[in-house]
Amino acid sequence: MKIPDNILQSVPKVLLHDHLDGGLRPSTIIDLARDAGYDKLPTHDPGELATWFHRGAGRGSLPLYLEGFAHTCGVMQTEQALERVAYEMIEDMHRDGVVYVETRFAPVFHTDRGLHWDNVVNAVLQGLERGRSKFGVEFGLILCAMRNMGLSQEMAELAVDYRERGVVGFDLAGEEGGFPPKKHVDAFHYIQRENFNITVHAGEAFGKESIWQAIQWCGAHRIGHATRLIEDIGLDKRNRRKIVRMGYLAQYVLDKRIPLEICLTSNVHTGAAKDIKSHPFGLLYKYKFRVTLNTDDRLMSDTTMTKEFKVAARAFRLGLEDLEKLTINAMKSAFQPYNKRIRLIYDVIKPGYAKARLRLAHTKRRAA
Ligand SMILES: [Zn+2]
């Protein structure tokens, strides 16, 4: 039986890969543009603006997909704007049933009007804190360096400087082609020497080499996307759902339980996957890779965690047990102390799914 939408919405979720500047509410963008005198928006109607972002995202190319960020970053240039966006993100998580979120952004894109990186990170953390005390959603903040820019060492140091305030890790984001992660290896070594956390966008627009570099050169603890890990896996010619050979990299990822931050809808939008059904997620899950489901850019991809659960459940025939497993996978992979992860798994996630199973059984009985 299909899981009803209200149950999908209410089950506890954990989100590890979400871009703060990719999840603004259209109405907030319009408000902030008005306040800041930002005059480059294509429209001032929230519905039309949402459509503009969705259309821009669905063009099958990562560079085209990234165009919308000029506007979201364009209006996130003051402390008030950054605080508001961060706070509303937590409120949106609460509505989406998310109990723990790691959001990420690149401080370098928020200094056009004179803010220093410290002001930027402080403002975002304040918004997240205010959201947590109002809605009870736990969070971690990840700072991104950009592949095609310098300053990765500075961003790594900034992330470590704020580890006591809620920054939990360091990421490398942006266009993959021509910008290999190993060029930023000093920043990653710094993070490793500080006993801190690393995730890297890899294997989305570029092949399995990008994933290999992220893990073996940069010491990534998790991989963002990893869609093209499939290039290291041999499938049965007659049954594409059966693995017949695993390359050393894929075997390593499986054996070391390296978490993969899978973003289904976003991958279809950027062209990393042809459609949801043929996305490698189904195969990776079946063969026990540590996969997690994520939103990536909620605004551009018109998605939420509830929607990601819904499309995954439909395309890969997942039940509540599977969604619980994926949620526990994500919580186990969060950049939080072990005891906090265990507490959220046993006090929040497992009881939440037990309750959802009872509700589903009740719904089935009524339908029978
Ligand atoms: Zn991403």
Tab-separated table of C-alpha atoms and ligand atoms in Angstrom:
chain	number	residue	atom	x	y	z
A	1	MET	CA	0.000	0.000	0.000
A	2	LYS	CA	1.133	3.494	-0.869
A	3	ILE	CA	2.184	5.536	2.176
A	4	PRO	CA	-0.278	8.440	2.536
A	5	ASP	CA	1.166	11.956	2.158
A	6	ASN	CA	0.302	12.999	5.721
A	7	ILE	CA	2.318	10.092	7.114
A	8	LEU	CA	5.247	10.818	4.780
A	9	GLN	CA	5.164	14.424	5.944
A	10	SER	CA	5.050	13.552	9.644
A	11	VAL	CA	7.778	10.887	9.909
A	12	PRO	CA	11.090	12.135	11.378
A	13	LYS	CA	13.631	13.035	8.716
A	14	VAL	CA	17.312	13.873	8.690
A	15	LEU	CA	18.724	16.125	5.985
A	16	LEU	CA	22.477	16.289	5.419
A	17	HIS	CA	22.766	18.028	2.053
A	18	ASP	CA	20.826	21.269	1.751
A	19	HIS	CA	22.048	24.616	0.423
A	20	LEU	CA	20.960	27.614	2.466
A	21	ASP	CA	21.078	29.848	-0.633
A	22	GLY	CA	19.144	27.237	-2.631
A	23	GLY	CA	16.138	27.093	-0.331
A	24	LEU	CA	14.755	30.617	0.057
A	25	ARG	CA	11.026	31.270	-0.061
A	26	PRO	CA	10.138	33.239	-3.227
A	27	SER	CA	8.193	35.788	-1.139
A	28	THR	CA	11.272	36.318	1.055
A	29	ILE	CA	13.476	36.936	-1.997
A	30	ILE	CA	11.039	39.629	-3.129
A	31	ASP	CA	10.922	41.237	0.349
A	32	LEU	CA	14.689	41.230	0.688
A	33	ALA	CA	15.201	42.588	-2.844
A	34	ARG	CA	12.850	45.471	-2.032
A	35	ASP	CA	14.645	46.226	1.261
A	36	ALA	CA	18.059	46.174	-0.378
A	37	GLY	CA	17.144	47.987	-3.580
A	38	TYR	CA	18.157	44.895	-5.582
A	39	ASP	CA	16.599	45.460	-9.010
A	40	LYS	CA	17.682	42.395	-11.001
A	41	LEU	CA	14.829	39.972	-10.217
A	42	PRO	CA	12.974	38.756	-13.330
A	43	THR	CA	9.591	39.362	-11.621
A	44	HIS	CA	8.140	40.563	-8.300
A	45	ASP	CA	5.299	38.073	-8.197
A	46	PRO	CA	6.071	35.143	-5.824
A	47	GLY	CA	4.309	32.535	-7.991
A	48	GLU	CA	6.018	33.687	-11.184
A	49	LEU	CA	9.371	33.886	-9.411
A	50	ALA	CA	9.006	30.305	-8.150
A	51	THR	CA	8.218	29.179	-11.709
A	52	TRP	CA	11.239	31.100	-13.026
A	53	PHE	CA	13.528	29.240	-10.610
A	54	HIS	CA	12.012	25.827	-11.374
A	55	ARG	CA	12.235	26.361	-15.125
A	56	GLY	CA	15.823	27.533	-14.817
A	57	ALA	CA	16.735	24.418	-12.855
A	58	GLY	CA	15.198	21.834	-15.169
A	59	ARG	CA	17.536	22.394	-18.107
A	60	GLY	CA	19.800	19.391	-17.631
A	61	SER	CA	23.074	21.223	-17.001
A	62	LEU	CA	24.884	22.063	-13.779
A	63	PRO	CA	26.221	25.499	-14.906
A	64	LEU	CA	22.699	26.513	-16.057
A	65	TYR	CA	21.244	25.157	-12.810
A	66	LEU	CA	23.610	27.369	-10.826
A	67	GLU	CA	22.365	30.607	-12.519
A	68	GLY	CA	19.510	31.101	-10.051
A	69	PHE	CA	22.015	31.560	-7.230
A	70	ALA	CA	22.984	34.999	-8.544
A	71	HIS	CA	19.609	36.247	-7.259
A	72	THR	CA	19.442	34.343	-3.979
A	73	CYS	CA	22.979	35.385	-3.054
A	74	GLY	CA	22.236	38.863	-4.442
A	75	VAL	CA	19.620	39.462	-1.735
A	76	MET	CA	21.596	37.780	1.098
A	77	GLN	CA	24.076	40.618	1.647
A	78	THR	CA	23.129	41.989	5.071
A	79	GLU	CA	23.152	40.419	8.515
A	80	GLN	CA	19.374	40.855	8.798
A	81	ALA	CA	18.779	39.108	5.475
A	82	LEU	CA	21.088	36.202	6.349
A	83	GLU	CA	19.517	35.802	9.786
A	84	ARG	CA	16.013	35.759	8.323
A	85	VAL	CA	16.842	33.221	5.623
A	86	ALA	CA	18.472	30.905	8.188
A	87	TYR	CA	15.541	31.209	10.598
A	88	GLU	CA	12.955	30.540	7.890
A	89	MET	CA	14.950	27.520	6.737
A	90	ILE	CA	14.549	25.959	10.181
A	91	GLU	CA	10.831	26.792	10.159
A	92	ASP	CA	10.480	25.107	6.740
A	93	MET	CA	12.342	22.060	8.082
A	94	HIS	CA	9.928	21.841	10.991
A	95	ARG	CA	6.958	21.840	8.588
A	96	ASP	CA	8.671	19.144	6.529
A	97	GLY	CA	9.145	16.782	9.504
A	98	VAL	CA	12.926	17.262	9.562
A	99	VAL	CA	14.350	16.752	13.071
A	100	TYR	CA	18.010	17.338	12.210
A	101	VAL	CA	19.385	19.385	9.319
A	102	GLU	CA	22.840	20.222	8.070
A	103	THR	CA	22.653	23.263	5.865
A	104	ARG	CA	25.591	24.658	3.912
A	105	PHE	CA	26.644	27.799	2.094
A	106	ALA	CA	29.726	29.639	0.821
A	107	PRO	CA	30.506	32.788	2.874
A	108	VAL	CA	32.480	34.279	-0.082
A	109	PHE	CA	29.213	35.044	-1.904
A	110	HIS	CA	27.864	37.302	0.841
A	111	THR	CA	30.432	40.067	1.064
A	112	ASP	CA	29.292	42.296	-1.857
A	113	ARG	CA	28.034	44.992	0.524
A	114	GLY	CA	30.995	44.997	2.854
A	115	LEU	CA	30.208	42.224	5.336
A	116	HIS	CA	33.206	40.363	6.658
A	117	TRP	CA	33.093	36.546	6.659
A	118	ASP	CA	32.720	36.602	10.458
A	119	ASN	CA	29.613	38.818	10.202
A	120	VAL	CA	28.177	36.460	7.597
A	121	VAL	CA	28.695	33.261	9.625
A	122	ASN	CA	27.514	34.904	12.857
A	123	ALA	CA	24.299	36.139	11.255
A	124	VAL	CA	23.485	32.725	9.797
A	125	LEU	CA	24.207	30.986	13.117
A	126	GLN	CA	21.963	33.470	14.930
A	127	GLY	CA	19.078	32.696	12.577
A	128	LEU	CA	19.609	28.959	12.971
A	129	GLU	CA	19.738	29.269	16.778
A	130	ARG	CA	16.554	31.337	16.859
A	131	GLY	CA	14.904	28.692	14.672
A	132	ARG	CA	16.073	25.873	16.914
A	133	SER	CA	14.708	27.482	20.073
A	134	LYS	CA	11.365	28.190	18.404
A	135	PHE	CA	10.858	24.914	16.487
A	136	GLY	CA	13.130	22.377	18.192
A	137	VAL	CA	14.908	21.376	14.968
A	138	GLU	CA	18.557	20.504	15.606
A	139	PHE	CA	21.098	21.772	13.097
A	140	GLY	CA	24.719	21.814	11.961
A	141	LEU	CA	26.214	24.366	9.584
A	142	ILE	CA	28.722	23.412	6.866
A	143	LEU	CA	30.899	26.058	5.223
A	144	CYS	CA	31.661	25.621	1.524
A	145	ALA	CA	34.740	26.607	-0.410
A	146	MET	CA	34.276	26.910	-4.179
A	147	ARG	CA	36.154	24.632	-6.577
A	148	ASN	CA	36.745	27.335	-9.156
A	149	MET	CA	37.932	29.968	-6.679
A	150	GLY	CA	40.812	30.375	-4.261
A	151	LEU	CA	40.314	30.966	-0.521
A	152	SER	CA	39.707	27.320	0.367
A	153	GLN	CA	42.326	27.516	3.145
A	154	GLU	CA	40.639	30.629	4.567
A	155	MET	CA	37.223	28.938	4.467
A	156	ALA	CA	38.644	25.847	6.177
A	157	GLU	CA	40.069	28.016	8.970
A	158	LEU	CA	36.788	29.906	9.272
A	159	ALA	CA	34.898	26.606	9.656
A	160	VAL	CA	37.227	25.407	12.412
A	161	ASP	CA	37.047	28.807	14.169
A	162	TYR	CA	33.261	28.407	14.501
A	163	ARG	CA	33.153	24.752	15.557
A	164	GLU	CA	32.021	25.656	19.093
A	165	ARG	CA	29.181	27.780	17.717
A	166	GLY	CA	27.490	25.284	15.388
A	167	VAL	CA	29.700	24.887	12.329
A	168	VAL	CA	30.173	21.144	11.921
A	169	GLY	CA	32.104	20.676	8.707
A	170	PHE	CA	33.764	21.838	5.516
A	171	ASP	CA	32.650	21.232	1.911
A	172	LEU	CA	33.886	21.903	-1.578
A	173	ALA	CA	31.106	22.956	-3.964
A	174	GLY	CA	30.621	24.464	-7.430
A	175	GLU	CA	31.336	23.336	-10.956
A	176	GLU	CA	33.255	20.046	-11.118
A	177	GLY	CA	34.538	19.975	-14.714
A	178	GLY	CA	38.104	21.302	-14.857
A	179	PHE	CA	38.294	21.989	-11.116
A	180	PRO	CA	39.482	18.804	-9.385
A	181	PRO	CA	39.187	18.672	-5.584
A	182	LYS	CA	42.855	17.736	-5.178
A	183	LYS	CA	43.759	21.351	-6.080
A	184	HIS	CA	42.429	22.260	-2.620
A	185	VAL	CA	44.349	19.560	-0.816
A	186	ASP	CA	46.070	21.908	1.681
A	187	ALA	CA	42.727	23.076	3.032
A	188	PHE	CA	41.597	19.492	3.467
A	189	HIS	CA	44.806	18.527	5.246
A	190	TYR	CA	44.280	21.445	7.601
A	191	ILE	CA	40.765	20.189	8.414
A	192	GLN	CA	42.119	16.684	9.007
A	193	ARG	CA	44.843	17.934	11.339
A	194	GLU	CA	42.137	19.750	13.317
A	195	ASN	CA	40.127	16.498	13.685
A	196	PHE	CA	37.234	18.142	11.850
A	197	ASN	CA	34.661	16.968	9.300
A	198	ILE	CA	34.771	16.866	5.504
A	199	THR	CA	32.152	16.357	2.818
A	200	VAL	CA	32.820	17.019	-0.864
A	201	HIS	CA	30.502	17.472	-3.850
A	202	ALA	CA	31.778	14.797	-6.221
A	203	GLY	CA	30.576	12.500	-8.976
A	204	GLU	CA	27.665	14.720	-9.957
A	205	ALA	CA	28.829	16.401	-13.177
A	206	PHE	CA	32.154	14.591	-13.332
A	207	GLY	CA	33.091	10.917	-13.211
A	208	LYS	CA	34.223	8.436	-10.594
A	209	GLU	CA	37.755	9.983	-10.516
A	210	SER	CA	36.235	12.972	-8.772
A	211	ILE	CA	34.860	10.697	-6.038
A	212	TRP	CA	38.190	8.892	-5.748
A	213	GLN	CA	40.045	12.212	-5.338
A	214	ALA	CA	37.547	13.436	-2.751
A	215	ILE	CA	38.072	10.342	-0.621
A	216	GLN	CA	41.720	9.477	-1.155
A	217	TRP	CA	43.264	12.936	-1.661
A	218	CYS	CA	40.959	15.100	0.411
A	219	GLY	CA	39.933	12.660	3.151
A	220	ALA	CA	36.176	13.150	2.622
A	221	HIS	CA	34.056	11.526	5.345
A	222	ARG	CA	30.965	11.801	3.162
A	223	ILE	CA	30.338	12.369	-0.539
A	224	GLY	CA	27.793	14.848	-1.900
A	225	HIS	CA	25.869	13.164	-4.780
A	226	ALA	CA	28.302	10.349	-5.817
A	227	THR	CA	25.882	9.632	-8.664
A	228	ARG	CA	28.664	8.504	-10.991
A	229	LEU	CA	30.052	5.923	-8.588
A	230	ILE	CA	27.974	3.654	-10.820
A	231	GLU	CA	30.800	3.927	-13.389
A	232	ASP	CA	32.838	1.688	-11.066
A	233	ILE	CA	30.144	-0.976	-10.894
A	234	GLY	CA	29.508	-3.680	-13.503
A	235	LEU	CA	25.870	-4.661	-14.098
A	236	ASP	CA	24.409	-7.846	-15.493
A	237	LYS	CA	23.614	-7.221	-19.174
A	238	ARG	CA	20.207	-8.876	-18.971
A	239	ASN	CA	19.274	-7.657	-15.509
A	240	ARG	CA	20.397	-4.084	-14.857
A	241	ARG	CA	19.306	-4.429	-11.220
A	242	LYS	CA	22.046	-6.973	-10.540
A	243	ILE	CA	25.682	-6.137	-9.789
A	244	VAL	CA	28.204	-8.601	-11.248
A	245	ARG	CA	31.447	-6.717	-10.595
A	246	MET	CA	32.561	-4.004	-8.194
A	247	GLY	CA	35.629	-1.818	-8.821
A	248	TYR	CA	38.077	-1.098	-6.011
A	249	LEU	CA	36.615	2.357	-5.391
A	250	ALA	CA	33.005	1.185	-5.152
A	251	GLN	CA	34.078	-1.705	-2.909
A	252	TYR	CA	35.996	0.745	-0.693
A	253	VAL	CA	32.980	3.064	-0.385
A	254	LEU	CA	30.794	0.089	0.535
A	255	ASP	CA	33.263	-1.487	2.978
A	256	LYS	CA	34.187	1.729	4.782
A	257	ARG	CA	30.498	2.677	5.044
A	258	ILE	CA	31.174	6.069	3.412
A	259	PRO	CA	27.875	7.973	3.472
A	260	LEU	CA	26.518	9.108	0.113
A	261	GLU	CA	24.346	12.232	0.109
A	262	ILE	CA	21.993	11.318	-2.742
A	263	CYS	CA	19.876	14.115	-4.287
A	264	LEU	CA	17.356	12.487	-6.642
A	265	THR	CA	15.313	15.408	-7.986
A	266	SER	CA	18.297	17.727	-8.259
A	267	ASN	CA	20.247	15.070	-10.213
A	268	VAL	CA	17.490	14.826	-12.787
A	269	HIS	CA	17.422	18.629	-13.078
A	270	THR	CA	21.177	18.960	-13.620
A	271	GLY	CA	21.292	16.001	-16.011
A	272	ALA	CA	23.394	13.827	-13.663
A	273	ALA	CA	20.594	11.246	-13.945
A	274	LYS	CA	18.155	10.672	-16.827
A	275	ASP	CA	15.151	10.148	-14.574
A	276	ILE	CA	14.381	9.036	-11.012
A	277	LYS	CA	13.736	5.405	-11.926
A	278	SER	CA	17.118	4.926	-13.583
A	279	HIS	CA	19.021	6.770	-10.804
A	280	PRO	CA	21.722	4.524	-9.259
A	281	PHE	CA	20.165	5.100	-5.813
A	282	GLY	CA	17.922	2.020	-6.118
A	283	LEU	CA	20.869	-0.242	-6.839
A	284	LEU	CA	23.134	1.309	-4.203
A	285	TYR	CA	20.427	0.932	-1.574
A	286	LYS	CA	19.728	-2.670	-2.541
A	287	TYR	CA	23.420	-3.538	-2.231
A	288	LYS	CA	23.697	-1.914	1.215
A	289	PHE	CA	25.762	1.181	0.462
A	290	ARG	CA	25.246	3.809	3.162
A	291	VAL	CA	22.917	6.036	1.134
A	292	THR	CA	20.876	8.978	2.400
A	293	LEU	CA	18.170	11.074	0.687
A	294	ASN	CA	18.580	14.852	0.419
A	295	THR	CA	17.024	17.959	-1.112
A	296	ASP	CA	20.092	19.857	-2.403
A	297	ASP	CA	18.300	23.068	-3.527
A	298	ARG	CA	14.700	23.165	-2.398
A	299	LEU	CA	13.807	26.339	-4.265
A	300	MET	CA	15.460	25.557	-7.605
A	301	SER	CA	14.330	21.931	-7.610
A	302	ASP	CA	10.883	22.666	-6.143
A	303	THR	CA	11.383	19.970	-3.543
A	304	THR	CA	11.240	19.117	0.166
A	305	MET	CA	12.332	16.049	2.134
A	306	THR	CA	8.715	14.853	2.052
A	307	LYS	CA	8.773	15.065	-1.760
A	308	GLU	CA	12.122	13.261	-1.955
A	309	PHE	CA	10.708	10.472	0.226
A	310	LYS	CA	7.625	10.339	-1.956
A	311	VAL	CA	9.452	10.051	-5.284
A	312	ALA	CA	11.914	7.524	-3.836
A	313	ALA	CA	9.128	5.426	-2.289
A	314	ARG	CA	7.274	5.360	-5.596
A	315	ALA	CA	10.233	4.732	-7.924
A	316	PHE	CA	12.011	2.151	-5.764
A	317	ARG	CA	9.017	0.619	-3.944
A	318	LEU	CA	10.138	1.673	-0.490
A	319	GLY	CA	8.091	1.110	2.639
A	320	LEU	CA	8.236	2.817	6.029
A	321	GLU	CA	10.991	0.395	7.143
A	322	ASP	CA	13.149	1.560	4.243
A	323	LEU	CA	12.530	5.233	5.000
A	324	GLU	CA	13.420	4.593	8.633
A	325	LYS	CA	16.621	2.858	7.561
A	326	LEU	CA	17.555	5.776	5.293
A	327	THR	CA	16.856	8.211	8.125
A	328	ILE	CA	19.007	6.223	10.551
A	329	ASN	CA	21.729	6.023	7.880
A	330	ALA	CA	21.637	9.815	7.696
A	331	MET	CA	21.658	10.319	11.469
A	332	LYS	CA	24.582	7.915	11.846
A	333	SER	CA	26.431	9.966	9.214
A	334	ALA	CA	25.736	13.394	10.711
A	335	PHE	CA	28.676	15.555	11.785
A	336	GLN	CA	27.653	15.409	15.450
A	337	PRO	CA	29.115	13.684	18.499
A	338	TYR	CA	28.302	9.979	18.714
A	339	ASN	CA	26.138	10.346	21.843
A	340	LYS	CA	23.949	12.999	20.273
A	341	ARG	CA	23.418	10.875	17.155
A	342	ILE	CA	22.426	7.865	19.282
A	343	ARG	CA	20.071	9.988	21.353
A	344	LEU	CA	18.266	11.304	18.252
A	345	ILE	CA	18.036	7.787	16.775
A	346	TYR	CA	16.585	6.169	19.920
A	347	ASP	CA	14.573	9.046	21.388
A	348	VAL	CA	13.194	10.660	18.247
A	349	ILE	CA	13.587	8.649	15.038
A	350	LYS	CA	12.692	5.119	16.153
A	351	PRO	CA	9.662	6.173	18.242
A	352	GLY	CA	8.512	8.400	15.349
A	353	TYR	CA	8.539	5.500	12.893
A	354	ALA	CA	6.893	3.141	15.390
A	355	LYS	CA	4.044	5.642	15.667
A	356	ALA	CA	3.857	6.017	11.880
A	357	ARG	CA	3.602	2.222	11.472
A	358	LEU	CA	0.622	2.152	13.832
A	359	ARG	CA	-1.044	4.970	11.909
A	360	LEU	CA	-0.425	3.190	8.614
A	361	ALA	CA	-1.861	-0.076	9.973
A	362	HIS	CA	-4.910	1.837	11.170
A	363	THR	CA	-5.335	3.477	7.745
A	364	LYS	CA	-5.086	0.056	6.067
A	365	ARG	CA	-7.715	-1.443	8.363
A	366	ARG	CA	-10.065	1.392	7.617
A	367	ALA	CA	-9.498	1.004	3.881
A	368	ALA	CA	-10.154	-2.769	4.008
B	1	ZN	ZN	24.829	20.379	-3.372
